[in-house]
PDB file of C-alpha atoms in Angstrom:
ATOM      1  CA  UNK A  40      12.101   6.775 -12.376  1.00 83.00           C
ATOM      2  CA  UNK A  41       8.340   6.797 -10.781  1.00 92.00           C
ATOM      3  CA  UNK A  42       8.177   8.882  -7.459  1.00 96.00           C
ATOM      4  CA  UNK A  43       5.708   9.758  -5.217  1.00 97.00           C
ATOM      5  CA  UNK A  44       6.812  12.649  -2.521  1.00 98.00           C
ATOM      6  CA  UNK A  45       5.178  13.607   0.519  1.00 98.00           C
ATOM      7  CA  UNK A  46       6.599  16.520   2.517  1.00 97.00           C
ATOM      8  CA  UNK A  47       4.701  16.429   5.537  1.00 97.00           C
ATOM      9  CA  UNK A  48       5.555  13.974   7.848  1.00 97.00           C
ATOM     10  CA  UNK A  49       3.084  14.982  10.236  1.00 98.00           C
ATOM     11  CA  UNK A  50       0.044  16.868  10.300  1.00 98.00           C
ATOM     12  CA  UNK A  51      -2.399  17.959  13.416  1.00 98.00           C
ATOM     13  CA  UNK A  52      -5.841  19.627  12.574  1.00 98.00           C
ATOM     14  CA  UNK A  53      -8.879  20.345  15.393  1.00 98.00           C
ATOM     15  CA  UNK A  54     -12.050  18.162  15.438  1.00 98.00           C
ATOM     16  CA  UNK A  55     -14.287  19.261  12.963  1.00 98.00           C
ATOM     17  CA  UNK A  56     -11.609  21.214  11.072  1.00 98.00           C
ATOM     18  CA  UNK A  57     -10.788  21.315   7.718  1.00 98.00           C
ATOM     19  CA  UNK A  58      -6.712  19.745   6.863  1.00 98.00           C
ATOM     20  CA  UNK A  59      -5.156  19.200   3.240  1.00 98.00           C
ATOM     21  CA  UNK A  60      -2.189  16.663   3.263  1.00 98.00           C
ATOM     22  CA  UNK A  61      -0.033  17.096  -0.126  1.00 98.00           C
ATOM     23  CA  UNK A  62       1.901  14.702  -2.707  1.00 98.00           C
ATOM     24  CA  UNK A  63       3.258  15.191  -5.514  1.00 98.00           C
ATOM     25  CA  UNK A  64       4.427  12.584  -8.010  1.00 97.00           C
ATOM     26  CA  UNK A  65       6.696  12.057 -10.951  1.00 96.00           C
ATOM     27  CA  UNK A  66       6.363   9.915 -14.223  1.00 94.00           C
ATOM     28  CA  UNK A  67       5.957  10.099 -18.088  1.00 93.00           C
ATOM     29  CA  UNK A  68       2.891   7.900 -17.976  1.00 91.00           C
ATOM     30  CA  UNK A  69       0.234   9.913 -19.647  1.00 88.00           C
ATOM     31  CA  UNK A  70      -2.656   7.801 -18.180  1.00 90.00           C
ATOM     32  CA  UNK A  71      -2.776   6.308 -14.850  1.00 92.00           C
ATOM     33  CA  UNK A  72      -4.383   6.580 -11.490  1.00 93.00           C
ATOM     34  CA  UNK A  73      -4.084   8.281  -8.401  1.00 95.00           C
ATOM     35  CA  UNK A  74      -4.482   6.587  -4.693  1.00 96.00           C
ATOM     36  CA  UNK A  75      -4.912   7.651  -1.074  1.00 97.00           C
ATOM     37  CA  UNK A  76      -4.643   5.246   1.212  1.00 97.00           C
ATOM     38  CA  UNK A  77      -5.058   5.472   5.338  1.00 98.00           C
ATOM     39  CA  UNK A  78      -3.070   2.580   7.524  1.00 97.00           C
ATOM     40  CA  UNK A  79      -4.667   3.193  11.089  1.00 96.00           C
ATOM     41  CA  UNK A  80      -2.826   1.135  13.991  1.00 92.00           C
ATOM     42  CA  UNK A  81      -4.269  -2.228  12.902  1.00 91.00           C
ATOM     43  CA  UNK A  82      -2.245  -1.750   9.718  1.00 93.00           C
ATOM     44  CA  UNK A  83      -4.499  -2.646   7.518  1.00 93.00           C
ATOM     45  CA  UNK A  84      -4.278  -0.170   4.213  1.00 94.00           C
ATOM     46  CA  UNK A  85      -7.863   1.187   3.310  1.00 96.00           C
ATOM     47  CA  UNK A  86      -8.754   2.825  -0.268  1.00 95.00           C
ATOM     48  CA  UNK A  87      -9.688   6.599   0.945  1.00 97.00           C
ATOM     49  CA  UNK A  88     -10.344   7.928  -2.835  1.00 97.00           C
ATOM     50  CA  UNK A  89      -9.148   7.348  -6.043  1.00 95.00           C
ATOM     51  CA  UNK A  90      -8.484   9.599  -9.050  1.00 95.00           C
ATOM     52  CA  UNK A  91      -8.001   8.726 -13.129  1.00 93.00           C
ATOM     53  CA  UNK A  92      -5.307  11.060 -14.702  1.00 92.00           C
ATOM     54  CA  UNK A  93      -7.470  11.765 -17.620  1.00 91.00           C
ATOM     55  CA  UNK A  94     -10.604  12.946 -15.681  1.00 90.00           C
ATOM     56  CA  UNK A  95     -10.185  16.635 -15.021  1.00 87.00           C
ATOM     57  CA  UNK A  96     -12.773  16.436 -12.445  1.00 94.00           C
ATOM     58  CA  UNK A  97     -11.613  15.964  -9.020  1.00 96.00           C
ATOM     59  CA  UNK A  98     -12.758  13.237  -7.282  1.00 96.00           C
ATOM     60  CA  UNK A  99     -15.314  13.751  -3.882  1.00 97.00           C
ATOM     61  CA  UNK A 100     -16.021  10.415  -1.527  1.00 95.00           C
ATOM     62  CA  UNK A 101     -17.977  12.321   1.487  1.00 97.00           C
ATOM     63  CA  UNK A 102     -15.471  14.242   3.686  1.00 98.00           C
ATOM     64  CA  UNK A 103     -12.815  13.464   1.287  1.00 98.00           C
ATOM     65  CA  UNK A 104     -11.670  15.456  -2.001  1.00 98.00           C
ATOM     66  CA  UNK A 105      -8.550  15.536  -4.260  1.00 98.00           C
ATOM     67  CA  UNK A 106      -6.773  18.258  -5.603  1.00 97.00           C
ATOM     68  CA  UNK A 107      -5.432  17.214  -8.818  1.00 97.00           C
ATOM     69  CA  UNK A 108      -3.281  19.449 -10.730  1.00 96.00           C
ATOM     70  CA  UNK A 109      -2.106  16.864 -13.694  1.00 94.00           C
ATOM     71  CA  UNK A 110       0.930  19.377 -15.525  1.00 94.00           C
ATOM     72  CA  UNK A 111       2.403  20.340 -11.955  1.00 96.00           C
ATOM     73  CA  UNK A 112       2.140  16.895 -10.954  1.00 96.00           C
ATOM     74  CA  UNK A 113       0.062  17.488  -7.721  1.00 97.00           C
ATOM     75  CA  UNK A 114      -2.331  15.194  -5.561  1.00 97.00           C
ATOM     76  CA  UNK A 115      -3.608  16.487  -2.318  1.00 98.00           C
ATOM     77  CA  UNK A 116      -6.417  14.945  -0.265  1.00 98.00           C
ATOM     78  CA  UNK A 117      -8.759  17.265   1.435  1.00 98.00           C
ATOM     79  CA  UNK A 118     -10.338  16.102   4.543  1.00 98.00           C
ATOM     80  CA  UNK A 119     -13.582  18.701   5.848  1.00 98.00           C
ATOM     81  CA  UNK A 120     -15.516  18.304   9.188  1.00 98.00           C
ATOM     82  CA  UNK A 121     -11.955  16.262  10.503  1.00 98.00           C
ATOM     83  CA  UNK A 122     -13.257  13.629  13.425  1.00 98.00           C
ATOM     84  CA  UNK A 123     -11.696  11.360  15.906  1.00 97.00           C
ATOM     85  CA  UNK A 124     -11.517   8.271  13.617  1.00 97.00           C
ATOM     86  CA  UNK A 125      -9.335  10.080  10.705  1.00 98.00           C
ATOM     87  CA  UNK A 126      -6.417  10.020  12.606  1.00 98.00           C
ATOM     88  CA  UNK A 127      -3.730   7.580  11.066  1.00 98.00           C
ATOM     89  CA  UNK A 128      -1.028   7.411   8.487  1.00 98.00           C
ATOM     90  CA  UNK A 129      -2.240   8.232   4.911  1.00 98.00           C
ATOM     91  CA  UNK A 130       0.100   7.549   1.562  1.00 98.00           C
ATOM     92  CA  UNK A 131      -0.236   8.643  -1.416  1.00 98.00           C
ATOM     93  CA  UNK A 132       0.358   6.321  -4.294  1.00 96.00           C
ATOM     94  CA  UNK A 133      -0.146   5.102  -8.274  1.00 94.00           C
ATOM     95  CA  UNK A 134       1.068   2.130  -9.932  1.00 92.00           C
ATOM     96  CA  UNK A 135       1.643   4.689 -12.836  1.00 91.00           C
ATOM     97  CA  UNK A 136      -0.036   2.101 -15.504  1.00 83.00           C
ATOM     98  CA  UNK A 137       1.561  -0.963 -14.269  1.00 86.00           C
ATOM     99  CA  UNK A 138       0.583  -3.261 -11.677  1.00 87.00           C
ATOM    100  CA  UNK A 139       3.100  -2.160  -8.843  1.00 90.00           C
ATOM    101  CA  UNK A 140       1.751   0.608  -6.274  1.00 93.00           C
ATOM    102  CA  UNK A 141       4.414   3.196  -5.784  1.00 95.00           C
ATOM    103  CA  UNK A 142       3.884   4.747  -2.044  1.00 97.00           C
ATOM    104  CA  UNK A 143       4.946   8.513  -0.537  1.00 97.00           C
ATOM    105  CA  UNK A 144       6.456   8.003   2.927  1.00 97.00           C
ATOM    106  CA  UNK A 145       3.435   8.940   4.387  1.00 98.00           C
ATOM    107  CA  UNK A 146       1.957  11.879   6.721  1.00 98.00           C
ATOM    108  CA  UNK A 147       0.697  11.331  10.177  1.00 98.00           C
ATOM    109  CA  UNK A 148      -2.323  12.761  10.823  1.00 98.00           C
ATOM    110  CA  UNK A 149      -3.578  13.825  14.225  1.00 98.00           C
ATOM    111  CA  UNK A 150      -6.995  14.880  15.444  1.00 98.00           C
ATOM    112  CA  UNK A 151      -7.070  17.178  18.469  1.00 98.00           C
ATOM    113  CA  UNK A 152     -10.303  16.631  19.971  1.00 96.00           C
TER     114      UNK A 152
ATOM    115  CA  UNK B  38     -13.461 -14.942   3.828  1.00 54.00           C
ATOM    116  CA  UNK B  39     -15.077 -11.818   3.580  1.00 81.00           C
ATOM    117  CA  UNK B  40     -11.146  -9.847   3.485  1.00 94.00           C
ATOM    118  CA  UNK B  41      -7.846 -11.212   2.722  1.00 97.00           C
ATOM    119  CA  UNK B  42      -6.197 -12.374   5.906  1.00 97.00           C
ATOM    120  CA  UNK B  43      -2.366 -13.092   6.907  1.00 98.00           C
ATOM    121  CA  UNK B  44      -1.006 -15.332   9.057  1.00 98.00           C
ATOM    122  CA  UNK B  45       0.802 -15.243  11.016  1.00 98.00           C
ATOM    123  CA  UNK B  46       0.192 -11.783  12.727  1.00 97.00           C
ATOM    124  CA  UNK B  47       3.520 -10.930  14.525  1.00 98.00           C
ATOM    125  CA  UNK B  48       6.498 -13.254  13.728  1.00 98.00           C
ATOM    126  CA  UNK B  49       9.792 -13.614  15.739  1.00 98.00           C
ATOM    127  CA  UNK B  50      12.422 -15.292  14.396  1.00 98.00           C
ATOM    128  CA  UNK B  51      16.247 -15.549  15.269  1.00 98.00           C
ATOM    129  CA  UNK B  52      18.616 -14.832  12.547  1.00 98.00           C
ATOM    130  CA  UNK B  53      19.385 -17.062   9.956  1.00 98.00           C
ATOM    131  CA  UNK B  54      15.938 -19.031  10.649  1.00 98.00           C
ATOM    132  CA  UNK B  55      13.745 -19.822   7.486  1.00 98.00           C
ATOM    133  CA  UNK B  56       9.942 -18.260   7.694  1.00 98.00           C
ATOM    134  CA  UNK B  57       6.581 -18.286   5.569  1.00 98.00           C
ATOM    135  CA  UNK B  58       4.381 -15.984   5.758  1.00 98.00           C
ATOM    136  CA  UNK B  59       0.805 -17.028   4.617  1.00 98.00           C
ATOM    137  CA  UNK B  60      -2.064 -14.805   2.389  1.00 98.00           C
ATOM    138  CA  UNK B  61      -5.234 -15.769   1.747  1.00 98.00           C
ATOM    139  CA  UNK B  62      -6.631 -13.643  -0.672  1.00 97.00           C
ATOM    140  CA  UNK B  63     -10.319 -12.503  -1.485  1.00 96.00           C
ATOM    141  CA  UNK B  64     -12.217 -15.478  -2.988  1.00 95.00           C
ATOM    142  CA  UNK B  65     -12.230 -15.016  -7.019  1.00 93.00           C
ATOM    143  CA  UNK B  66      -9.745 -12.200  -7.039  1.00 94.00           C
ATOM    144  CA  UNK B  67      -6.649 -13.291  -9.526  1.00 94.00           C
ATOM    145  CA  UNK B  68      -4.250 -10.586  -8.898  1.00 95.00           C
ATOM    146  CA  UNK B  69      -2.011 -11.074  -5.918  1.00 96.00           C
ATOM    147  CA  UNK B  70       0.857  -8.331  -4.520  1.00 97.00           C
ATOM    148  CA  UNK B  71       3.140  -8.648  -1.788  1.00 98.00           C
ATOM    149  CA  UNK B  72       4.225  -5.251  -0.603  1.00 98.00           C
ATOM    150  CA  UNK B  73       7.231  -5.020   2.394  1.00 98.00           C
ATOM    151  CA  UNK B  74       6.750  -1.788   4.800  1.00 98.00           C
ATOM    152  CA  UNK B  75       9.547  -0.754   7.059  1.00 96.00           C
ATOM    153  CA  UNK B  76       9.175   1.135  10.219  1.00 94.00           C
ATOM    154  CA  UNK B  77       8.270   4.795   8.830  1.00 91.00           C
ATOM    155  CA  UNK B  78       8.667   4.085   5.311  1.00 94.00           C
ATOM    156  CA  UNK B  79       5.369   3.203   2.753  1.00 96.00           C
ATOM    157  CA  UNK B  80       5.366  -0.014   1.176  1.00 97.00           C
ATOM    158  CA  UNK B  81       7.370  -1.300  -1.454  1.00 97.00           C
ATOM    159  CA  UNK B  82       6.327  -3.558  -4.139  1.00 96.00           C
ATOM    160  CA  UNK B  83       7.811  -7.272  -3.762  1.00 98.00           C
ATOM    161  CA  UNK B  84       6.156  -9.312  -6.321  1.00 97.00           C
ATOM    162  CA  UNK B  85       3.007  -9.358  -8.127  1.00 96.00           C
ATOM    163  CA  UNK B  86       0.882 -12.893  -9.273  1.00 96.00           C
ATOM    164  CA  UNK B  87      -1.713 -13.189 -11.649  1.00 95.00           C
ATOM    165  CA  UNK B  88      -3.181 -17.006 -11.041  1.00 94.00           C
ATOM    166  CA  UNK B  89      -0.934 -19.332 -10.201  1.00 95.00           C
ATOM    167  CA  UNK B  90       2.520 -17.566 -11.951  1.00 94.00           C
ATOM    168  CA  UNK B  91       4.684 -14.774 -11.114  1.00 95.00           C
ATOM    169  CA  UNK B  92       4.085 -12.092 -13.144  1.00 94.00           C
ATOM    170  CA  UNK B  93       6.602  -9.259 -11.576  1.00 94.00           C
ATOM    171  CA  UNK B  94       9.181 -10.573  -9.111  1.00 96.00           C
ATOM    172  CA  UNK B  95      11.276  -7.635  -9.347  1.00 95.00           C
ATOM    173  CA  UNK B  96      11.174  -6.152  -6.370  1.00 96.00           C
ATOM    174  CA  UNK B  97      12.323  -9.119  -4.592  1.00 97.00           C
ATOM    175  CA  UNK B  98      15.419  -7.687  -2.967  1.00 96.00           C
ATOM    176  CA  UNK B  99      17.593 -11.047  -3.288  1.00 95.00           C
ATOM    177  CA  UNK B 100      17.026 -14.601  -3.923  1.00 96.00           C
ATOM    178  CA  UNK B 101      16.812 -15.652  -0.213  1.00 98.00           C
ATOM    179  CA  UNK B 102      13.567 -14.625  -1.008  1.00 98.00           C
ATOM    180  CA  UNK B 103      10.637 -16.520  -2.771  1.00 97.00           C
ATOM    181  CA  UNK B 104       6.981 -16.340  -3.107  1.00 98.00           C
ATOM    182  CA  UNK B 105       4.373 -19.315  -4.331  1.00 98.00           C
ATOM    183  CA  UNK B 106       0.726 -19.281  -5.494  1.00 97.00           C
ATOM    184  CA  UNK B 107       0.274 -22.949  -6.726  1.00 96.00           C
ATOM    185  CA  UNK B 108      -3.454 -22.969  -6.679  1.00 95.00           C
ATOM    186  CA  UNK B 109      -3.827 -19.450  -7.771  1.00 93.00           C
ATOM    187  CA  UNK B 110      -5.270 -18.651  -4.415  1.00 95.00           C
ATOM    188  CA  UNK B 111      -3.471 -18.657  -0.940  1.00 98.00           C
ATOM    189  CA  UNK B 112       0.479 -17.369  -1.222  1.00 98.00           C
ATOM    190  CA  UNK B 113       3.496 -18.019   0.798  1.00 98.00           C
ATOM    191  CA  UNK B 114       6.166 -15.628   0.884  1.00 98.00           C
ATOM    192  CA  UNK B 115       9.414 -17.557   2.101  1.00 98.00           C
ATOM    193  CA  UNK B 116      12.579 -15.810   3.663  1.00 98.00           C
ATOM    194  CA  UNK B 117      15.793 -17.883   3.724  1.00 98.00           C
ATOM    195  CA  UNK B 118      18.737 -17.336   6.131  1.00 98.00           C
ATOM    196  CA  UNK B 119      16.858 -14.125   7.602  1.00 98.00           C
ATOM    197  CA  UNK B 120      18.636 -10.986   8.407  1.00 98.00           C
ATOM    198  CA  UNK B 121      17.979  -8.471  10.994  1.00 97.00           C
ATOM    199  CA  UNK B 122      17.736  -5.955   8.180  1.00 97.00           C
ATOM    200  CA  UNK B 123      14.410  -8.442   6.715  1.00 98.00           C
ATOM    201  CA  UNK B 124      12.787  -6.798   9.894  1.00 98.00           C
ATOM    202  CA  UNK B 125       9.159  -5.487   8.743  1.00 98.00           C
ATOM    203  CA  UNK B 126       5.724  -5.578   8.066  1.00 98.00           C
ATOM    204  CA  UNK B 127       4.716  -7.839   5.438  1.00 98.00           C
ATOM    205  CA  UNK B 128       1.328  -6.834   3.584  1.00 98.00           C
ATOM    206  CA  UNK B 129      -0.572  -8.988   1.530  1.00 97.00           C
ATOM    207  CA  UNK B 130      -3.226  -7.232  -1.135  1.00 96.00           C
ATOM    208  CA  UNK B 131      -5.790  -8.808  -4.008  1.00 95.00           C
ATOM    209  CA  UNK B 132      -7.760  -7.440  -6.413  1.00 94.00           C
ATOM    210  CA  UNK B 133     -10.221  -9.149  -9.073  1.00 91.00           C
ATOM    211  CA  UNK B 134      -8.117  -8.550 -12.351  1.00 83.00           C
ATOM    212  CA  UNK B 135      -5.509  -6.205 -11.595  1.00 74.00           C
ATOM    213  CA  UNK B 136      -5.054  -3.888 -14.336  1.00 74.00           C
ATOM    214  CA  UNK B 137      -3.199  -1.181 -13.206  1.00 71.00           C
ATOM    215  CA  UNK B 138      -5.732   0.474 -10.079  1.00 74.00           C
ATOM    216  CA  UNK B 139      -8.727  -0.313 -12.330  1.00 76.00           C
ATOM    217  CA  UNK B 140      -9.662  -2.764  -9.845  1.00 80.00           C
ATOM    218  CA  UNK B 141      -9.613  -2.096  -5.861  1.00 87.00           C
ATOM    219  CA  UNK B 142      -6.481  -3.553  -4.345  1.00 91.00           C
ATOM    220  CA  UNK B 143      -7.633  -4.428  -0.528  1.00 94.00           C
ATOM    221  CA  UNK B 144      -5.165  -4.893   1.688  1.00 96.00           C
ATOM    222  CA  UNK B 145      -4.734  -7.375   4.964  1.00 97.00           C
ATOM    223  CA  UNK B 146      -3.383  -6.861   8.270  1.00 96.00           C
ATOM    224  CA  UNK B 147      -0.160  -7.750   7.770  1.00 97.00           C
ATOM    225  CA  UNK B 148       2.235 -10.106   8.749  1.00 98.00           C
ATOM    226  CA  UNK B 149       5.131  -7.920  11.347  1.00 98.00           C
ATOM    227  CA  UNK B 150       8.654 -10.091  11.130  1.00 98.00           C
ATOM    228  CA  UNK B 151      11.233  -9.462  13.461  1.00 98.00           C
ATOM    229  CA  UNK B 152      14.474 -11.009  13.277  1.00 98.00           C
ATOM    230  CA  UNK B 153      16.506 -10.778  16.618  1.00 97.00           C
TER     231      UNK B 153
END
């Protein structure tokens, strides 16, 4: 079976802080990609960064970077200079080469101004 | 529209009622996923279109539920005989192709069911 775990319910970091929210994942897919997604109130999902198994390099959008550690089966997302408007629930997830996303339960991130 | 969009927002319904709930995906996108999210929980996959067919309807939890795409574009997911238990958020996504996350999935607003 295709998991995706995420052991922190909730999270808190200060404005302008530096957090790291983790996942991990399990499947026998060799190739596939990587997702975080944040769900503010509006629940709306929104694409935060993606990652491609095979690419060693870890992916960077802004504020946001990955952690990918492929053989331990690792994901975190890396949030630097933390402000007001990160705060919300972000999931991990990969449709592990098919077309169905497989979600973590989610962290819930607060901002502490 | 410029994202995809779900009617109706919030949904109340009495048990054992029939409901759609509506998607309108991104103009040109093929791909189509319904995803259900319960409170605290992330999504989980429902079913899956490419055009106008099903192509993955397994995670359709029984058959009091059913989804359409007959033009390949807006999708109706229909709940028979509802149960308190179908209480949820109901998100639409599309993406161009699909393929596995090579294309963006964007997601709407979703559609909030309660059954009382």
């Amino acid at each position: 079976a295709q998991t995706v775990t995420q052991s922190q319910p909730e999270m808190s970091v200060q404005e302008a802080e530096t957090v790291t929210l983790s996942c991990t994942y399990d499947t026998s897919e060799s190739d596939y990609y990587l997702f975080w997604y944040k769900q503010p109130p509006s629940r709306q999902m929104i694409l935060v960064i993606r990652q491609e198994a095979y690419k060693q390099q870890n992916a960077t959008e802004n504020r946001f970077s990955v952690n990918f550690q492929k053989a331990a089966k690792s994901f975190s997302l890396k949030i630097s200079d933390s402000q007001l408007g990160d705060a919300a629930m972000y999931f991990c997830a990969s449709p592990f080469g098919n077309e169905k996303l497989t979600f973590g339960t989610g962290t819930r991130l607060t901002i502490i101004p | 529209g410029a994202g995809v969009s779900q009617t109706p927002s919030n949904k109340v319904t009495e048990k054992g009622k029939y409901v759609e709930l509506r998607c309108d995906p991104i103009s040109g996108h093929t791909a189509l996923y319904w995803y259900r999210q319960s409170l605290g929980q992330g999504p989980e996959f429902l079913i899956y279109f490419q055009g106008t067919g099903a192509a993955d309807d397994s995670g359709l939890p029984n058959d009091r539920f059913f989804a359409v795409r007959p033009e390949g574009s807006v999708s109706t997911l229909k709940i028979q005989r509802t149960e308190r238990g179908d209480s949820a958020v109901y998100l639409c996504a599309s993406s161009f192709t699909g393929g596995a996350g090579v294309t963006e999935a964007f997601f709407g607003q979703g559609t909030r069911l309660t059954v009382v």
